[in-house]
Short mmCIF file of C-alpha atoms in Angstrom, two decimals:
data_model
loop_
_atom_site.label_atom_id
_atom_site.label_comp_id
_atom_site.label_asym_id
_atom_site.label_seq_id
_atom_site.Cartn_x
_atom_site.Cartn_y
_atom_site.Cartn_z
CA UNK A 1 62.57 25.64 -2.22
CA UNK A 2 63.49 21.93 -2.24
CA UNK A 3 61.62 21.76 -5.47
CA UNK A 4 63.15 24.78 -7.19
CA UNK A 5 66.52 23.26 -5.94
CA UNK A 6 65.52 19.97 -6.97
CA UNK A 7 64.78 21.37 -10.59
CA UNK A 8 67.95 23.54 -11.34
CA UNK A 9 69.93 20.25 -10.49
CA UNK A 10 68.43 18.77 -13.49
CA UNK A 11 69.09 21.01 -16.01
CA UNK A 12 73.36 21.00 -14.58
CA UNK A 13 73.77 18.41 -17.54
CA UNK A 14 71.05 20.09 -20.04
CA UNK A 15 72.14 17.37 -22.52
CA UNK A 16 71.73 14.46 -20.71
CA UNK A 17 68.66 15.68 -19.08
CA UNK A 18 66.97 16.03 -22.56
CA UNK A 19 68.11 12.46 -23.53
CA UNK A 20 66.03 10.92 -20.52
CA UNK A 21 63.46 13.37 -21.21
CA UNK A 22 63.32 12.46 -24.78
CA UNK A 23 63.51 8.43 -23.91
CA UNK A 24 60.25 8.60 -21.39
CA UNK A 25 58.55 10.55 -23.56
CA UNK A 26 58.99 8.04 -26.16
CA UNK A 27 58.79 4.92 -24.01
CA UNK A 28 55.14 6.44 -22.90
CA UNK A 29 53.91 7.42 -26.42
CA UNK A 30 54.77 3.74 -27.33
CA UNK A 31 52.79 2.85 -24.42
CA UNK A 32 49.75 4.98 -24.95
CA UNK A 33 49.77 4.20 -28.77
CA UNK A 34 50.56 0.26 -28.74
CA UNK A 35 47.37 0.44 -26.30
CA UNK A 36 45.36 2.48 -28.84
CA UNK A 37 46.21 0.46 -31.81
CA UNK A 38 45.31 -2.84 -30.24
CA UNK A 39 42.15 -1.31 -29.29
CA UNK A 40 41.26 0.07 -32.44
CA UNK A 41 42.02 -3.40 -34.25
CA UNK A 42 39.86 -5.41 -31.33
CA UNK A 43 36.91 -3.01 -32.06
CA UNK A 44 37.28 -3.31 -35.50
CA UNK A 45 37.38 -6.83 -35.85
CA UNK A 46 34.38 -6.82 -33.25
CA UNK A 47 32.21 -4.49 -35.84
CA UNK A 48 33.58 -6.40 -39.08
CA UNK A 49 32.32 -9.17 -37.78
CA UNK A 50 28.91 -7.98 -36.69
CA UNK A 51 28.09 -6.35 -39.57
CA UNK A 52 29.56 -9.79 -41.55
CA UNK A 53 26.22 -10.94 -41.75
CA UNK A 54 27.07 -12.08 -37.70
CA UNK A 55 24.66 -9.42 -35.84
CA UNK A 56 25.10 -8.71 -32.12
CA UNK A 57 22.34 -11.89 -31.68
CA UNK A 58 21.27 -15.12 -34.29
CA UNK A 59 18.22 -17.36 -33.55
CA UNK A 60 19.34 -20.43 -35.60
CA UNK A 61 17.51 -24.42 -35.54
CA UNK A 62 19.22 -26.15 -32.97
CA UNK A 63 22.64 -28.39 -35.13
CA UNK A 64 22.88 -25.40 -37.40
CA UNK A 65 25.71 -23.78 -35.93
CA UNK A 66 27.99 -26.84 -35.56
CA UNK A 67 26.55 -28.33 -39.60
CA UNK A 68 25.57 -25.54 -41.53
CA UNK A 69 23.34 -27.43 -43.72
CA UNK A 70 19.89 -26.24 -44.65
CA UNK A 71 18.62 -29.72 -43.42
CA UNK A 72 19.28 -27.61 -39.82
CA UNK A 73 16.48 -25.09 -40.89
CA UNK A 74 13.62 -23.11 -39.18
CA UNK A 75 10.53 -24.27 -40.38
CA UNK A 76 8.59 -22.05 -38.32
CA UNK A 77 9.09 -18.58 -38.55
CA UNK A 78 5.96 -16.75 -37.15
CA UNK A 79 6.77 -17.27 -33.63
CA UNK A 80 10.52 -15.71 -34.17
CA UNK A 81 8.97 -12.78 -35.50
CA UNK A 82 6.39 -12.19 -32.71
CA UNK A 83 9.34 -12.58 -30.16
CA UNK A 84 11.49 -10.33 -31.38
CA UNK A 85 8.84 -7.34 -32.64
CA UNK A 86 7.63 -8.13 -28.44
CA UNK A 87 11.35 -8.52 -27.09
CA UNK A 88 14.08 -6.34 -28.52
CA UNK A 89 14.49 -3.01 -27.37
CA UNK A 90 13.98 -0.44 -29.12
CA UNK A 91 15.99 0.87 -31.96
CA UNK A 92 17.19 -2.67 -33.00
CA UNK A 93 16.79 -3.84 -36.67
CA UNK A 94 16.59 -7.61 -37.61
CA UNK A 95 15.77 -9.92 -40.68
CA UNK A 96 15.79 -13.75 -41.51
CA UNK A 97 18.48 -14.84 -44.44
CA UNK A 98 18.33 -17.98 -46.04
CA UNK A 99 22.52 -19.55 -46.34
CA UNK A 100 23.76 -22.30 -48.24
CA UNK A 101 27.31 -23.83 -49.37
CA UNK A 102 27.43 -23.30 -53.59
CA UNK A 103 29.73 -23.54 -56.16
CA UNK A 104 29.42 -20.45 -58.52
CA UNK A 105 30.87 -21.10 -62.51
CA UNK A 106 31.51 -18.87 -65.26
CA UNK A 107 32.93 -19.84 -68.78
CA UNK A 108 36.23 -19.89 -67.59
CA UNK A 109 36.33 -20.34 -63.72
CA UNK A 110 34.39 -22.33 -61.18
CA UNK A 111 35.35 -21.68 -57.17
CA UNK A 112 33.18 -22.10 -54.09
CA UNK A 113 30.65 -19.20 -52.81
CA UNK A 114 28.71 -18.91 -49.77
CA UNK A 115 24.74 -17.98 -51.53
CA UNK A 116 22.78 -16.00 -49.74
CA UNK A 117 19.32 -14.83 -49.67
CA UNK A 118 18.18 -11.70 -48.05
CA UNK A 119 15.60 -9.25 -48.18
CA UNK A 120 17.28 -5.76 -48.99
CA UNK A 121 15.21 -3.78 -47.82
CA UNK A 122 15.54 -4.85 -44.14
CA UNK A 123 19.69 -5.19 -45.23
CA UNK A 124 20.31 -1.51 -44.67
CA UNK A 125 22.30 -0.77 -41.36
CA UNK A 126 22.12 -4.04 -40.30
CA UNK A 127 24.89 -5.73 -42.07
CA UNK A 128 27.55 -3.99 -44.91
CA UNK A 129 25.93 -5.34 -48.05
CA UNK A 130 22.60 -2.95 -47.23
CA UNK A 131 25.40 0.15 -47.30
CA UNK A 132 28.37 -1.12 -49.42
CA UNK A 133 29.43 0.81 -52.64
CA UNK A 134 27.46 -0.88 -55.76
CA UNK A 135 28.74 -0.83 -58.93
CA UNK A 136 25.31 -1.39 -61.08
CA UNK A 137 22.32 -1.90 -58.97
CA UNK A 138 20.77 -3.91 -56.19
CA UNK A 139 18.38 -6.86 -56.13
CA UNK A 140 15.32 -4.72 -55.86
CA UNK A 141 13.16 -6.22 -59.08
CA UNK A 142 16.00 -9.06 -60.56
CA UNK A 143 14.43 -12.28 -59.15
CA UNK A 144 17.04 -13.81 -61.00
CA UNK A 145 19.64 -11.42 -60.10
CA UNK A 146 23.13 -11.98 -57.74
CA UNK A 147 25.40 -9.23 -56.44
CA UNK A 148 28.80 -10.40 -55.96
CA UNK A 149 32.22 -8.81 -54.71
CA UNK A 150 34.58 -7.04 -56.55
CA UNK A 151 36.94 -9.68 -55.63
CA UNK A 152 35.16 -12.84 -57.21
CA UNK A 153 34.06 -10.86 -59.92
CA UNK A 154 37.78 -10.24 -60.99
CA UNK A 155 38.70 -13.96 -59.91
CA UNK A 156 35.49 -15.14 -63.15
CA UNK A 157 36.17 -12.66 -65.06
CA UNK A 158 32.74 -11.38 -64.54
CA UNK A 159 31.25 -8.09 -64.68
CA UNK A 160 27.54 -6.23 -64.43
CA UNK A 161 25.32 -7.92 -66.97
CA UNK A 162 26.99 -11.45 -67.26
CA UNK A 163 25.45 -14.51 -66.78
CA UNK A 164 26.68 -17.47 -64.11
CA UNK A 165 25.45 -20.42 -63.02
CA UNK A 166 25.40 -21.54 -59.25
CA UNK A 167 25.22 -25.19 -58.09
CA UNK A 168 23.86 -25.92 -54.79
CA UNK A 169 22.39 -29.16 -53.20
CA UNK A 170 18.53 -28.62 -52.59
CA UNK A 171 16.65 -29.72 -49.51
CA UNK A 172 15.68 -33.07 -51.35
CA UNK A 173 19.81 -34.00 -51.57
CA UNK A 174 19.43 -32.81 -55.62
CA UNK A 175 22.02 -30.78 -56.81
CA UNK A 176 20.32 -27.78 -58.27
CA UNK A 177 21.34 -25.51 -60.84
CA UNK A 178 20.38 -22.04 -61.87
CA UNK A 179 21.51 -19.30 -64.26
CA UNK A 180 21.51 -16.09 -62.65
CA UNK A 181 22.42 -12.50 -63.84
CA UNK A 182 25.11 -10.13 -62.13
CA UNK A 183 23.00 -7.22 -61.48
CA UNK A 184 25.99 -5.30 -59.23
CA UNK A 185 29.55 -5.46 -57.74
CA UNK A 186 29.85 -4.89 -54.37
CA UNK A 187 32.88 -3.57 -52.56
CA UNK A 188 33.57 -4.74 -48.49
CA UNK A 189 36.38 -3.61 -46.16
CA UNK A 190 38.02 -7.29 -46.47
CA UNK A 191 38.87 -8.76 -49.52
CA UNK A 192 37.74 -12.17 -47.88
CA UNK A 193 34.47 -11.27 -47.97
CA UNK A 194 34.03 -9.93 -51.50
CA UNK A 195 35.31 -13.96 -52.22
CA UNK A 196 33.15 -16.01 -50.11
CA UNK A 197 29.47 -13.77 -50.54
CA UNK A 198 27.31 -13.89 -53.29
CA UNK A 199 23.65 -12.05 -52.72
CA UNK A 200 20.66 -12.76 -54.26
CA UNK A 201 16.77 -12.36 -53.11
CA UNK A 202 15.52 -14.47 -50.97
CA UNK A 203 12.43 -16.22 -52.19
CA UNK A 204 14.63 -16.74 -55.00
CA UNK A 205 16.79 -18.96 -53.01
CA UNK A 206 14.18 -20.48 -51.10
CA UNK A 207 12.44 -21.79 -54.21
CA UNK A 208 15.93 -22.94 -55.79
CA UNK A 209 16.88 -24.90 -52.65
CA UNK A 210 12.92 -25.98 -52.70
CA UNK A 211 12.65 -25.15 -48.88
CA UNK A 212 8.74 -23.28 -49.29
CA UNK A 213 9.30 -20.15 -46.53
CA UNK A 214 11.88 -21.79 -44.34
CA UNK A 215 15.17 -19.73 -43.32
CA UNK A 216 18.57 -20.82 -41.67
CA UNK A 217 18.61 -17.55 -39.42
CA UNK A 218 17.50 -14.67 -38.42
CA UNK A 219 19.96 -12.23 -37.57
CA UNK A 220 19.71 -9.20 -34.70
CA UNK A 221 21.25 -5.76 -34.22
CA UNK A 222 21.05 -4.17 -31.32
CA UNK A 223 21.60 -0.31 -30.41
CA UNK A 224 23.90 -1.42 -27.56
CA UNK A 225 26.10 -4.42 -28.18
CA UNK A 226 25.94 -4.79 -24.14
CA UNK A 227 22.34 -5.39 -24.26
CA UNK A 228 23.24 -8.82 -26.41
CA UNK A 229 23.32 -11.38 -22.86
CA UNK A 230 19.95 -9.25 -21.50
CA UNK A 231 18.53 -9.85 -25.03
CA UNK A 232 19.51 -13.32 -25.31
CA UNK A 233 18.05 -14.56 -21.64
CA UNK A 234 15.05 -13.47 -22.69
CA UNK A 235 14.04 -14.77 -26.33
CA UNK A 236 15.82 -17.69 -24.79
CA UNK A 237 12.69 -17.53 -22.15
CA UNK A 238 10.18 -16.83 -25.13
CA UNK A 239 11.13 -19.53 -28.04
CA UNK A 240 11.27 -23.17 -27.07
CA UNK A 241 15.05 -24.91 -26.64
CA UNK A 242 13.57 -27.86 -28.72
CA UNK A 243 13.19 -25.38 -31.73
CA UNK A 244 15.69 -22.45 -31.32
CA UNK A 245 18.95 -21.35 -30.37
CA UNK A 246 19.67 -18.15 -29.78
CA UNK A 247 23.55 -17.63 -30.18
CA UNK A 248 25.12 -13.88 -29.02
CA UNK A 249 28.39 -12.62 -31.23
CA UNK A 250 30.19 -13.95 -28.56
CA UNK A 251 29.73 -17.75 -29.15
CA UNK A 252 28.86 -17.08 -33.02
CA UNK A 253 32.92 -16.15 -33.17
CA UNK A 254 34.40 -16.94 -29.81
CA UNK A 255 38.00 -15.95 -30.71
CA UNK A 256 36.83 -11.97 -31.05
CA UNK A 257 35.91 -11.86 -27.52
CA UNK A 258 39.11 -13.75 -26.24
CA UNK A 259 40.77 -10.86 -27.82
CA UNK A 260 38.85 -8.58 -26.44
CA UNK A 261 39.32 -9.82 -23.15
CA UNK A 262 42.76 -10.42 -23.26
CA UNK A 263 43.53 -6.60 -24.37
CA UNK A 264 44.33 -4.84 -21.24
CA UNK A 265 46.82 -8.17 -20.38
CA UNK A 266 48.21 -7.31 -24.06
CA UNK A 267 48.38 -3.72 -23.14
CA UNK A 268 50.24 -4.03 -19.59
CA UNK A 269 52.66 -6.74 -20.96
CA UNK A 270 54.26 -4.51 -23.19
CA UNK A 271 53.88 -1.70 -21.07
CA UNK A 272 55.68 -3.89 -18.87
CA UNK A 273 58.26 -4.57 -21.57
CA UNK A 274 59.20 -0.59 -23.11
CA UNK A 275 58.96 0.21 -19.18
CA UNK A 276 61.87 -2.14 -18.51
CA UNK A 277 64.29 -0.98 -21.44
CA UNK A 278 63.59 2.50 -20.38
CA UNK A 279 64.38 1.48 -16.80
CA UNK A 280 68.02 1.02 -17.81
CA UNK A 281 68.48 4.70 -19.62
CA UNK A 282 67.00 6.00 -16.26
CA UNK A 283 68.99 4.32 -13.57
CA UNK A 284 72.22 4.76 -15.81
CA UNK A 285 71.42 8.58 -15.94
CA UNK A 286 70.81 9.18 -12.12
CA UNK A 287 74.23 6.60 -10.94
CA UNK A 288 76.33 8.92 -13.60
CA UNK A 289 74.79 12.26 -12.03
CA UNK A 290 75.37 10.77 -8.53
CA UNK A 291 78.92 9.85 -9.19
CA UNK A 292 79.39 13.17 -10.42
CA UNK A 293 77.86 15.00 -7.33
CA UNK A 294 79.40 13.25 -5.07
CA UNK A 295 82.07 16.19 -3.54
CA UNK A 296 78.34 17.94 -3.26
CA UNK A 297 76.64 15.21 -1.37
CA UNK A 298 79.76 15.17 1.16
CA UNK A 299 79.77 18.79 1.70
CA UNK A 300 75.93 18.97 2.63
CA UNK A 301 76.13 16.12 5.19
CA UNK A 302 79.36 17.87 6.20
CA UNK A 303 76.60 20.73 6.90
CA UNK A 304 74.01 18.67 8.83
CA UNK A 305 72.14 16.94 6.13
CA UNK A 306 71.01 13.13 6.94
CA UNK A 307 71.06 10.42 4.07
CA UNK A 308 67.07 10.73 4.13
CA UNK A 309 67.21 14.59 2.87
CA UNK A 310 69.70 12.90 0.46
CA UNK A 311 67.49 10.35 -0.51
CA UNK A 312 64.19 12.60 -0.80
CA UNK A 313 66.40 15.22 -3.00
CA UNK A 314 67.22 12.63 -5.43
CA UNK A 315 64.21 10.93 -5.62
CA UNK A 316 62.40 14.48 -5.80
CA UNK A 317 64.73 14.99 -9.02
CA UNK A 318 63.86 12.10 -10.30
CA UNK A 319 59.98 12.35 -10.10
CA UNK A 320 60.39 15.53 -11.94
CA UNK A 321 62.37 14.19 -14.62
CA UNK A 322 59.48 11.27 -15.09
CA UNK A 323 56.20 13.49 -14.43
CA UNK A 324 57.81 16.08 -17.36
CA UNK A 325 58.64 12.98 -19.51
CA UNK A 326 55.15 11.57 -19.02
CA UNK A 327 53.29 14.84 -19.88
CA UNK A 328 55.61 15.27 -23.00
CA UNK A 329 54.77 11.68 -23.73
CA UNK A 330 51.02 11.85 -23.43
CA UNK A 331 50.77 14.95 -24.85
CA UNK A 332 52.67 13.14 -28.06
CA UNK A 333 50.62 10.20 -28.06
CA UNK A 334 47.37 11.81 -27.98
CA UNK A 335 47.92 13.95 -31.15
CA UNK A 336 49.52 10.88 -33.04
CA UNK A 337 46.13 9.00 -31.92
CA UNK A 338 43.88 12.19 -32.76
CA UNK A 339 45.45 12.48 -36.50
CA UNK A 340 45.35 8.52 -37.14
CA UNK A 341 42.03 7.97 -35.45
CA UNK A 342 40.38 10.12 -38.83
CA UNK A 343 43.25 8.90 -41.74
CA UNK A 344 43.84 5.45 -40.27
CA UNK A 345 46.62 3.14 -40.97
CA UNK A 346 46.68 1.11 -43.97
CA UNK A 347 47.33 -2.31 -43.93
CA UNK A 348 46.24 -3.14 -47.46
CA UNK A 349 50.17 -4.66 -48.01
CA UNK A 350 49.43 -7.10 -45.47
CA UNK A 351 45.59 -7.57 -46.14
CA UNK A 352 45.95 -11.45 -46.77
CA UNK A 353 47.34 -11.92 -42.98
CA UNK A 354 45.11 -9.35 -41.14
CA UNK A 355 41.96 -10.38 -42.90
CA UNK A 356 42.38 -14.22 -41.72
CA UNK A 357 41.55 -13.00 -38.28
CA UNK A 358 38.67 -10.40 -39.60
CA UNK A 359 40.73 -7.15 -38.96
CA UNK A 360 40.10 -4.69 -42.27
CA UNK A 361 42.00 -3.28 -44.55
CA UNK A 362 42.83 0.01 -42.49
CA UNK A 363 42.45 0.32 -38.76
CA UNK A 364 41.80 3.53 -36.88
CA UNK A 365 43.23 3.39 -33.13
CA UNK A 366 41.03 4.09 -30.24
CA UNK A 367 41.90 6.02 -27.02
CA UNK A 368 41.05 5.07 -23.38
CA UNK A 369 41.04 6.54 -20.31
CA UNK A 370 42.36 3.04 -19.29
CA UNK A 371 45.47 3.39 -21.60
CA UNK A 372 46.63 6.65 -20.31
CA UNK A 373 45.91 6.08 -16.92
CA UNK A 374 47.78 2.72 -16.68
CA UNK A 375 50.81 4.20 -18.69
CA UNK A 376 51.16 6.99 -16.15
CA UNK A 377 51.06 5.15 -12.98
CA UNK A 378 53.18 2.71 -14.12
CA UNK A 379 56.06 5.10 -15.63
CA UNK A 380 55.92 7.42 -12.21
CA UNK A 381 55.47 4.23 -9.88
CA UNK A 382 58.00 1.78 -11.05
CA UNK A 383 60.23 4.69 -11.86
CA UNK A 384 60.55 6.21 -8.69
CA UNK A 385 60.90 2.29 -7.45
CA UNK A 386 64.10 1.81 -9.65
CA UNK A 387 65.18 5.69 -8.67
CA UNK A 388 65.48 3.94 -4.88
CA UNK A 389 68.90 2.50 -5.91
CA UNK A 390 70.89 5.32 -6.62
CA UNK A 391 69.01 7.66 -3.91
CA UNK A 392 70.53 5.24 -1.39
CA UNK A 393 73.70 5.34 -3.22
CA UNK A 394 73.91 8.72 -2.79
CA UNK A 395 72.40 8.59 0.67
CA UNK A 396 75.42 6.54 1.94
CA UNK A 397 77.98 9.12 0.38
CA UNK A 398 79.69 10.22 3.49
CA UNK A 399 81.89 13.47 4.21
CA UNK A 400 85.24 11.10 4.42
CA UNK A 401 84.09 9.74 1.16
CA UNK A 402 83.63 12.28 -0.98
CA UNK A 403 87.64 13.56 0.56
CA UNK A 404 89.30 10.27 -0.58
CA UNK A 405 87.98 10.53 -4.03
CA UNK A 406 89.09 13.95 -4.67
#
């Protein structure tokens, strides 16, 4: 009964009850999606960078990762292999890239590159060049063939079939030139990375640099990226400190998992923040339908009723108002997230900002448990909190009151 009561009260001001309605609705699809699109943009600058030629693990020669230099090389490469065909679990994919600093030059242009040289076969799901979009074809067969990105290749002037020359220093301190032929243009998901890569095989590189077999990494993808501390502890146990280091995504680019860390502060601070401009609407609308109820609240504890029945009514009312809100609000945030989570959001306008932290060109948010959760319990529990002050308000209305203001 007190519930039907409860309910019919609301709906006395149909107008303002809708208002309310629509601003907690709102408030918690801001809530829910804010949450969403901050973890779709963590995730996706967690994968962008693992499969940025960063793998979930790296086994690197110890000075590598602070001096990239291929004076910081592994010279031994046998007992990396054995470890990790003996170690990783199964359904991981690895291989062992050679990197260097270069300088790339065309007729026209000259800029700096970041040569590579991999083994394609091995490439494929383990980092994007094995399944980016190739315009021409890959290094299989062109020992003296380079893939670069769509981006550098407009920035040369370059296209399939042209000839550049790339300048790197050698392991003897010799700067070493070599023509090479663009064999194919490959496209990535940040334009940052079509600039700084440029592919080629990697004996090829090995004998331009004039390091024999030697490689600056080998890099690991596992099928969980949990598994990457479990992993590391134990090729840490197999390969010697003195000659390895085995580095997890985490310390190869610290600043992704601060982020991912810090989302669920991100996500309750401005939950905190829409929760506390919606608080306003919400006392505002009970104090006005308390001032306007007062000749009612008189009469009933004319009739017997204490403040507490007062109180409970009020805050009953109110909990109704935020639980309808809330399921209107959820119910709104979970399509939004359902249709975006396949289209996306672009953010190509703004590609030069997002791309400096190694978020892509179009994000897709992610739903949680978590997010929905935490949005609900705070809405309902810090709602009915604020609700307290004009309950008691209208819990002190008194019979002799409500006479002297009528």
């Amino acid at each position: 009964m007190n519930t039907l009561i409860a309910w019919r009260n609301l709906w006395r001001n149909s107008r303002r009850t809708l208002v309310i309605l629509s601003a907690v609705a709102v408030g918690v699809w801001s809530m829910v999606f804010f949450s969403a699109f901050m973890r779709g943009m963590v995730e996706d600058m967690v994968q962008s960078n693992i499969v940025n030629l960063t793998g979930h693990l790296q086994v690197q020669a110890p000075g590598y990762f602070e001096n990239p230099v291929i004076d910081y090389r592994i010279h031994e490469t046998d007992p990396v292999s054995r470890a990790l065909r003996e170690i990783l679990p199964a359904g991981s994919r690895w291989t062992s890239r050679v990197r260097s600093a270069a300088v790339i030059r065309s007729a026209r242009h000259t800029g700096g590159i970041t040569l590579v040289g991999i083994d394609p076969a091995r490439e494929a799901g383990l980092s994007f060049i094995g399944t980016a979009p190739i315009e021409g074809s890959n290094l299989a067969g062109a020992p003296h063939g380079i893939l670069i990105g769509k981006a550098l290749a407009d920035r040369l002037e370059a296209r399939v079939g042209h000839r550049l020359v790339i300048d790197a220093q050698n392991a003897t301190g010799e700067i070493e030139s070599q023509a090479f032929t663009i064999v194919g243009v490959f496209r990535a998901q940040m334009e940052m990375t079509e600039k700084q890569f440029v592919f080629a095989l990697r004996p090829t590189v090995q004998a331009m640099l004039a390091i024999n077999g030697d490689v600056t990494e080998f890099s690991i993808v596992l099928p969980l990226a949990g598994e990457a501390e479990n992993t590391a502890r134990a090729l840490r146990a197999e390969l010697p400190e003195s000659g390895f280091r085995i580095l997890t995504w985490r310390e190869l680019v610290p600043f992704i998992g601060v982020y991912l860390d810090s989302m669920n502060v991100y996500s309750l601070i401005w939950n905190l923040v829409v929760f506390i401009a919606m608080a306003f609407g919400l006392v505002n609308t009970i104090l006005m339908a308390v001032f306007e109820r007062i000749r009612e609240f008189g009469l009933v504890r004319a009739l017997g009723v204490t403040p507490g029945g007062i109180i409970r009514g009020v805050i009953l009312e109110t909990a109704m108002l935020l639980v309808v809100g809330l399921g209107f609000g959820i119910a709104l945030g979970a399509a939004s997230i359902a249709l975006l989570s396949q289209t996306g959001i672009d953010f190509s306008a703004f590609a030069a900002g997002s791309e400096y932290f190694g978020v892509s060109r179009v994000i897709y948010p992610r739903d949680h448990l978590f997010d929905y959760a935490l949005a609900g319990s705070m809405v309902v529990t810090l709602g009915l909190l604020v609700s307290l002050y004009p309950a008691i308000k209208a819990g002190r209305i008194s019979p002799v009151d409500a006479m002297t203001r009528f």
